Amino acid sequence: MPSEEIRAIELLNRVSYGRVATSMRAMPFVAPARHIVTDDGVLLRLHRGLGYHRACAGSVVAYGADNLTSGAEQLWSVQFTGTAEIVEPTEAQLAAFGPAPRSVDGEPFDPVYMRVEPQFVTVHTLDCATERPAPGRSAHPIERHLHHVA
């Protein structure tokens, strides 16, 4: 397995949710999904009531997950494509998913599971570490300029 795929799997294991994207009736959509990494791909759990699984089943989908809202200095984003297929998870996989949401958009959560074998995997990283300003100085260039002008 290429190193980019190994890194992507390691990162996916750090978060529980991502977004699955495909098209439905010629219109693109993105839907939240819970995921777990298994030996034969990535298993997704979606709410059956939204009907997105019907558009995904047998189609190429894109899936992405990230830590962009974590506040960490090292941010990352994983994306991959693959063909989605409806599956019945094992008891161990169900346990790995953990508790399901109680409801989605006000209706009881009804899970449906899809397996996607990742292909065309991409990992992006963002280093958001900032330099520490010298004592009495602002890190923001406009504030430094205003302070200097005053």
Coordinates of N, CA and C in Angstrom, one line a residue:
M1 N 0.9 -1.2 0.0 CA 0.0 0.0 0.0 C 0.9 1.2 0.0
P2 N 0.6 2.2 -0.9 CA 1.5 3.4 -1.0 C 1.4 4.2 0.3
S3 N 2.5 4.9 0.6 CA 2.6 5.7 1.9 C 1.5 6.7 2.1
E4 N 1.0 7.3 1.0 CA -0.1 8.3 1.1 C -1.4 7.6 1.6
E5 N -1.7 6.4 1.1 CA -2.8 5.7 1.6 C -2.7 5.3 3.0
I6 N -1.5 4.8 3.4 CA -1.3 4.5 4.8 C -1.5 5.7 5.7
R7 N -1.0 6.8 5.3 CA -1.2 8.1 6.1 C -2.7 8.5 6.1
A8 N -3.4 8.3 5.0 CA -4.8 8.7 5.0 C -5.6 7.8 6.0
I9 N -5.3 6.5 6.0 CA -6.0 5.6 6.9 C -5.7 6.0 8.4
E10 N -4.5 6.3 8.6 CA -4.1 6.7 10.0 C -4.9 7.9 10.4
L11 N -5.0 8.9 9.5 CA -5.7 10.1 9.8 C -7.2 9.9 9.9
L12 N -7.8 9.1 9.1 CA -9.2 8.8 9.1 C -9.6 8.2 10.5
N13 N -8.7 7.4 11.0 CA -8.9 6.8 12.3 C -8.9 7.8 13.5
R14 N -8.5 9.0 13.2 CA -8.5 10.0 14.3 C -9.8 10.8 14.4
V15 N -10.7 10.7 13.4 CA -12.0 11.4 13.4 C -13.1 10.4 13.2
S16 N -14.3 10.7 13.6 CA -15.4 9.8 13.4 C -16.3 10.1 12.2
Y17 N -16.4 11.4 11.8 CA -17.3 11.8 10.8 C -16.6 12.5 9.6
G18 N -17.2 12.4 8.5 CA -16.8 13.0 7.3 C -18.0 13.3 6.4
R19 N -17.7 13.5 5.1 CA -18.8 13.9 4.2 C -18.6 13.0 2.9
V20 N -19.8 12.5 2.5 CA -19.8 11.7 1.3 C -20.5 12.5 0.2
A21 N -20.0 12.5 -1.0 CA -20.5 13.3 -2.1 C -20.7 12.5 -3.4
T22 N -21.8 12.7 -4.0 CA -22.1 12.2 -5.3 C -23.2 13.0 -5.9
S23 N -23.9 12.5 -6.9 CA -25.0 13.3 -7.5 C -26.3 12.5 -7.4
M24 N -27.4 13.2 -7.3 CA -28.7 12.6 -7.2 C -29.6 13.4 -8.1
R25 N -30.2 12.7 -9.1 CA -31.0 13.4 -10.1 C -30.2 14.5 -10.8
A26 N -29.0 14.2 -11.1 CA -28.1 15.2 -11.8 C -27.7 16.4 -11.0
M27 N -28.0 16.4 -9.7 CA -27.6 17.5 -8.8 C -26.6 16.9 -7.8
P28 N -25.5 17.6 -7.6 CA -24.5 17.2 -6.6 C -25.0 17.4 -5.2
F29 N -24.6 16.5 -4.3 CA -24.9 16.7 -2.8 C -23.8 16.2 -2.0
V30 N -23.7 16.7 -0.8 CA -22.7 16.3 0.2 C -23.5 16.0 1.5
A31 N -23.3 14.8 2.1 CA -24.0 14.4 3.3 C -23.0 14.0 4.4
P32 N -23.3 14.3 5.6 CA -22.5 13.8 6.7 C -22.6 12.3 6.8
A33 N -21.5 11.6 7.2 CA -21.5 10.2 7.4 C -20.5 9.8 8.5
R34 N -20.9 8.9 9.3 CA -20.0 8.3 10.3 C -19.1 7.2 9.6
H35 N -17.9 7.1 9.9 CA -17.0 6.1 9.2 C -16.2 5.3 10.2
I36 N -15.8 4.1 9.7 CA -14.8 3.3 10.4 C -13.9 2.7 9.3
V37 N -12.7 2.5 9.6 CA -11.7 1.9 8.7 C -11.7 0.4 8.9
T38 N -11.9 -0.4 7.9 CA -11.9 -1.8 8.0 C -10.8 -2.4 7.1
D39 N -10.6 -3.7 7.2 CA -9.6 -4.4 6.4 C -9.9 -4.2 4.9
D40 N -11.1 -4.1 4.5 CA -11.4 -4.1 3.1 C -12.0 -2.8 2.6
G41 N -11.7 -1.7 3.3 CA -12.2 -0.4 2.9 C -12.6 0.5 4.0
V42 N -13.4 1.5 3.7 CA -14.0 2.4 4.7 C -15.5 2.1 4.7
L43 N -16.0 1.9 5.9 CA -17.5 1.6 6.1 C -18.1 2.9 6.5
L44 N -19.2 3.3 5.9 CA -19.9 4.5 6.2 C -21.3 4.1 6.8
R45 N -21.8 5.0 7.7 CA -23.1 4.8 8.2 C -23.8 6.2 8.0
L46 N -25.0 6.1 7.3 CA -25.8 7.2 6.9 C -27.2 7.0 7.4
H47 N -28.0 8.0 7.4 CA -29.4 7.9 7.7 C -30.2 7.5 6.5
R48 N -30.9 6.3 6.5 CA -31.6 5.8 5.4 C -32.8 6.8 5.0
G49 N -33.3 7.5 5.9 CA -34.5 8.3 5.6 C -34.2 9.5 4.6
L50 N -33.0 9.9 4.5 CA -32.6 10.9 3.5 C -32.6 10.4 2.1
G51 N -32.4 9.1 1.9 CA -32.4 8.5 0.6 C -31.0 8.6 -0.1
Y52 N -30.0 9.2 0.5 CA -28.8 9.4 -0.2 C -28.1 8.1 -0.6
H53 N -28.3 7.1 0.3 CA -27.7 5.8 0.0 C -28.1 5.2 -1.4
R54 N -29.3 5.5 -1.8 CA -29.8 5.0 -3.1 C -29.0 5.6 -4.2
A55 N -28.6 6.9 -4.1 CA -27.8 7.6 -5.1 C -26.4 7.1 -5.1
C56 N -25.9 6.7 -3.9 CA -24.5 6.3 -3.8 C -24.3 4.8 -4.2
A57 N -25.3 4.0 -3.9 CA -25.1 2.5 -4.2 C -24.8 2.2 -5.6
G58 N -23.6 1.6 -5.8 CA -23.2 1.3 -7.2 C -22.5 2.4 -7.9
S59 N -22.5 3.6 -7.3 CA -21.9 4.7 -8.0 C -20.5 5.1 -7.4
V60 N -19.7 5.8 -8.1 CA -18.5 6.4 -7.6 C -18.9 7.6 -6.7
V61 N -18.3 7.5 -5.5 CA -18.6 8.6 -4.6 C -17.2 9.2 -4.2
A62 N -17.3 10.4 -3.6 CA -16.1 11.0 -3.0 C -16.4 11.0 -1.5
Y63 N -15.3 10.8 -0.7 CA -15.5 10.9 0.7 C -14.3 11.7 1.2
G64 N -14.6 12.6 2.2 CA -13.6 13.4 2.8 C -13.8 13.5 4.3
A65 N -12.7 13.6 5.0 CA -12.8 13.9 6.5 C -11.6 14.7 6.8
D66 N -11.7 15.5 7.9 CA -10.6 16.4 8.3 C -10.7 16.7 9.7
N67 N -9.7 17.5 10.2 CA -9.7 18.0 11.5 C -9.6 19.6 11.5
L68 N -10.2 20.1 10.4 CA -10.1 21.6 10.2 C -10.7 22.5 11.3
T69 N -11.7 21.9 12.0 CA -12.3 22.7 13.1 C -11.7 22.4 14.5
S70 N -10.6 21.6 14.5 CA -10.1 21.2 15.8 C -9.3 22.2 16.6
G71 N -8.9 23.3 15.9 CA -8.0 24.3 16.6 C -6.6 23.8 16.6
A72 N -6.2 22.7 16.1 CA -4.8 22.2 16.1 C -4.0 23.1 15.2
E73 N -2.7 23.1 15.5 CA -1.7 23.9 14.6 C -1.5 23.1 13.3
Q74 N -1.5 21.8 13.4 CA -1.3 20.9 12.2 C -2.7 20.4 11.8
L75 N -3.2 21.0 10.7 CA -4.5 20.6 10.1 C -4.3 19.7 9.0
W76 N -5.3 18.8 8.7 CA -5.2 17.9 7.6 C -6.6 17.6 7.0
S77 N -6.6 17.1 5.8 CA -7.8 16.8 5.1 C -7.5 15.6 4.2
V78 N -8.4 14.6 4.3 CA -8.2 13.3 3.5 C -9.4 13.3 2.5
Q79 N -9.1 13.0 1.3 CA -10.2 12.8 0.3 C -9.9 11.5 -0.5
F80 N -10.9 10.8 -0.9 CA -10.7 9.6 -1.8 C -12.0 9.4 -2.5
T81 N -11.9 8.7 -3.6 CA -13.0 8.2 -4.4 C -13.1 6.7 -4.4
G82 N -14.2 6.2 -4.7 CA -14.4 4.8 -4.8 C -15.9 4.4 -5.0
T83 N -16.1 3.2 -5.4 CA -17.5 2.8 -5.7 C -18.1 2.3 -4.4
A84 N -19.3 2.8 -4.1 CA -20.0 2.5 -2.8 C -20.9 1.3 -3.1
E85 N -21.0 0.5 -2.1 CA -21.9 -0.7 -2.1 C -22.6 -0.8 -0.7
I86 N -23.9 -1.1 -0.8 CA -24.6 -1.3 0.5 C -24.2 -2.6 1.1
V87 N -23.9 -2.6 2.4 CA -23.5 -3.9 3.1 C -24.2 -4.0 4.4
E88 N -24.1 -5.2 5.0 CA -24.5 -5.4 6.3 C -23.3 -5.6 7.2
P89 N -23.1 -4.7 8.1 CA -21.8 -4.8 8.9 C -21.9 -6.0 9.9
T90 N -20.7 -6.4 10.3 CA -20.6 -7.5 11.3 C -20.9 -6.9 12.7
E91 N -21.1 -7.7 13.7 CA -21.3 -7.3 15.0 C -20.1 -6.4 15.5
A92 N -18.9 -6.9 15.2 CA -17.7 -6.1 15.6 C -17.7 -4.7 14.9
Q93 N -18.1 -4.6 13.7 CA -18.1 -3.3 13.0 C -19.2 -2.4 13.6
L94 N -20.4 -3.0 13.9 CA -21.4 -2.2 14.6 C -20.9 -1.7 15.9
A95 N -20.2 -2.5 16.7 CA -19.6 -2.0 17.9 C -18.6 -0.9 17.7
A96 N -17.8 -1.0 16.6 CA -16.8 0.0 16.3 C -17.5 1.4 16.0
F97 N -18.7 1.3 15.4 CA -19.4 2.6 15.1 C -19.8 3.3 16.3
G98 N -20.1 2.6 17.4 CA -20.6 3.2 18.6 C -22.1 3.5 18.5
P99 N -22.6 4.3 19.4 CA -24.0 4.6 19.4 C -24.4 5.5 18.2
A100 N -25.6 5.2 17.7 CA -26.1 6.0 16.6 C -26.8 7.3 17.1
P101 N -26.9 8.3 16.3 CA -27.7 9.4 16.7 C -29.2 9.0 16.9
R102 N -29.8 9.8 17.8 CA -31.2 9.5 18.1 C -32.1 9.9 16.9
S103 N -31.8 11.0 16.3 CA -32.6 11.5 15.2 C -31.8 12.3 14.2
V104 N -32.4 12.4 13.0 CA -31.8 13.2 11.9 C -32.9 14.1 11.4
D105 N -32.8 15.4 11.5 CA -33.8 16.3 11.0 C -35.1 16.0 11.6
G106 N -35.1 15.6 12.9 CA -36.4 15.4 13.6 C -37.0 14.0 13.4
E107 N -36.4 13.2 12.6 CA -37.0 11.9 12.5 C -36.0 10.8 13.0
P108 N -36.6 9.7 13.5 CA -35.7 8.7 14.2 C -34.6 8.2 13.2
F109 N -33.4 8.1 13.7 CA -32.3 7.6 12.9 C -32.5 6.2 12.5
D110 N -32.4 5.9 11.2 CA -32.5 4.6 10.6 C -31.2 4.3 9.8
P111 N -30.3 3.5 10.4 CA -28.9 3.4 9.7 C -29.0 2.6 8.4
V112 N -28.1 3.0 7.5 CA -27.8 2.2 6.3 C -26.3 2.2 6.2
Y113 N -25.7 1.1 5.8 CA -24.2 1.0 5.8 C -23.7 0.8 4.3
M114 N -22.6 1.5 4.0 CA -22.0 1.4 2.7 C -20.5 1.2 2.9
R115 N -19.9 0.3 2.0 CA -18.5 0.1 2.0 C -18.0 0.8 0.7
V116 N -16.8 1.5 0.9 CA -16.1 2.2 -0.2 C -14.7 1.7 -0.1
E117 N -14.2 1.2 -1.2 CA -12.8 0.9 -1.3 C -12.0 2.1 -1.8
P118 N -11.2 2.7 -1.0 CA -10.6 4.0 -1.4 C -9.7 3.8 -2.6
Q119 N -9.8 4.7 -3.5 CA -9.0 4.9 -4.7 C -8.7 6.4 -4.9
F120 N -7.6 6.7 -5.5 CA -7.3 8.1 -5.8 C -7.3 8.9 -4.4
V121 N -6.5 8.4 -3.5 CA -6.4 9.0 -2.2 C -5.5 10.3 -2.2
T122 N -6.0 11.3 -1.5 CA -5.2 12.6 -1.4 C -5.2 13.0 0.1
V123 N -4.1 13.4 0.5 CA -3.9 14.0 1.9 C -3.4 15.4 1.7
H124 N -4.0 16.4 2.3 CA -3.5 17.7 2.4 C -3.2 18.1 3.8
T125 N -2.1 18.7 4.1 CA -1.8 19.2 5.4 C -1.6 20.7 5.4
L126 N -2.0 21.3 6.5 CA -1.8 22.8 6.6 C -1.1 23.0 7.9
D127 N 0.0 23.7 7.9 CA 0.8 24.1 9.1 C 0.3 25.5 9.5
C128 N -0.5 25.5 10.6 CA -1.0 26.8 11.0 C -0.3 27.4 12.2
A129 N 0.9 26.9 12.5 CA 1.6 27.4 13.6 C 2.0 28.8 13.3
T130 N 1.9 29.7 14.3 CA 2.2 31.1 14.1 C 3.5 31.4 14.9
E131 N 4.2 32.4 14.4 CA 5.4 32.9 15.1 C 4.9 33.6 16.4
R132 N 5.6 33.5 17.4 CA 5.3 34.3 18.6 C 5.9 35.7 18.5
P133 N 5.0 36.7 18.7 CA 5.6 38.1 18.5 C 6.5 38.4 19.7
A134 N 7.4 39.3 19.4 CA 8.3 39.8 20.5 C 7.4 40.5 21.5
P135 N 7.9 40.5 22.8 CA 7.1 41.2 23.8 C 6.7 42.6 23.4
G136 N 5.5 43.0 23.6 CA 5.0 44.3 23.3 C 4.7 44.5 21.8
R137 N 4.8 43.5 21.0 CA 4.5 43.6 19.6 C 3.4 42.7 19.2
S138 N 2.6 43.1 18.3 CA 1.5 42.3 17.8 C 2.0 41.4 16.7
A139 N 1.4 40.2 16.5 CA 1.7 39.3 15.5 C 1.0 39.7 14.2
H140 N 0.0 40.5 14.2 CA -0.8 40.9 13.0 C -0.1 42.1 12.3
P141 N 0.3 42.0 11.0 CA 1.0 43.1 10.4 C 0.3 44.4 10.4
I142 N -1.0 44.4 10.3 CA -1.8 45.7 10.3 C -1.6 46.4 11.7
E143 N -1.8 45.6 12.7 CA -1.6 46.1 14.1 C -0.2 46.6 14.3
R144 N 0.8 45.9 13.8 CA 2.2 46.4 13.9 C 2.3 47.7 13.2
H145 N 1.7 47.9 12.0 CA 1.8 49.1 11.2 C 1.1 50.2 12.0
L146 N -0.1 50.0 12.5 CA -0.8 51.0 13.2 C 0.0 51.5 14.5
H147 N 0.6 50.5 15.2 CA 1.3 50.8 16.4 C 2.5 51.6 16.0
H148 N 3.2 51.3 14.8 CA 4.4 52.1 14.4 C 4.0 53.5 14.0
V149 N 2.8 53.7 13.3 CA 2.4 55.0 12.9 C 2.0 55.9 14.1
A150 N 1.4 55.3 15.1 CA 1.0 56.1 16.3 C 2.1 56.6 17.0

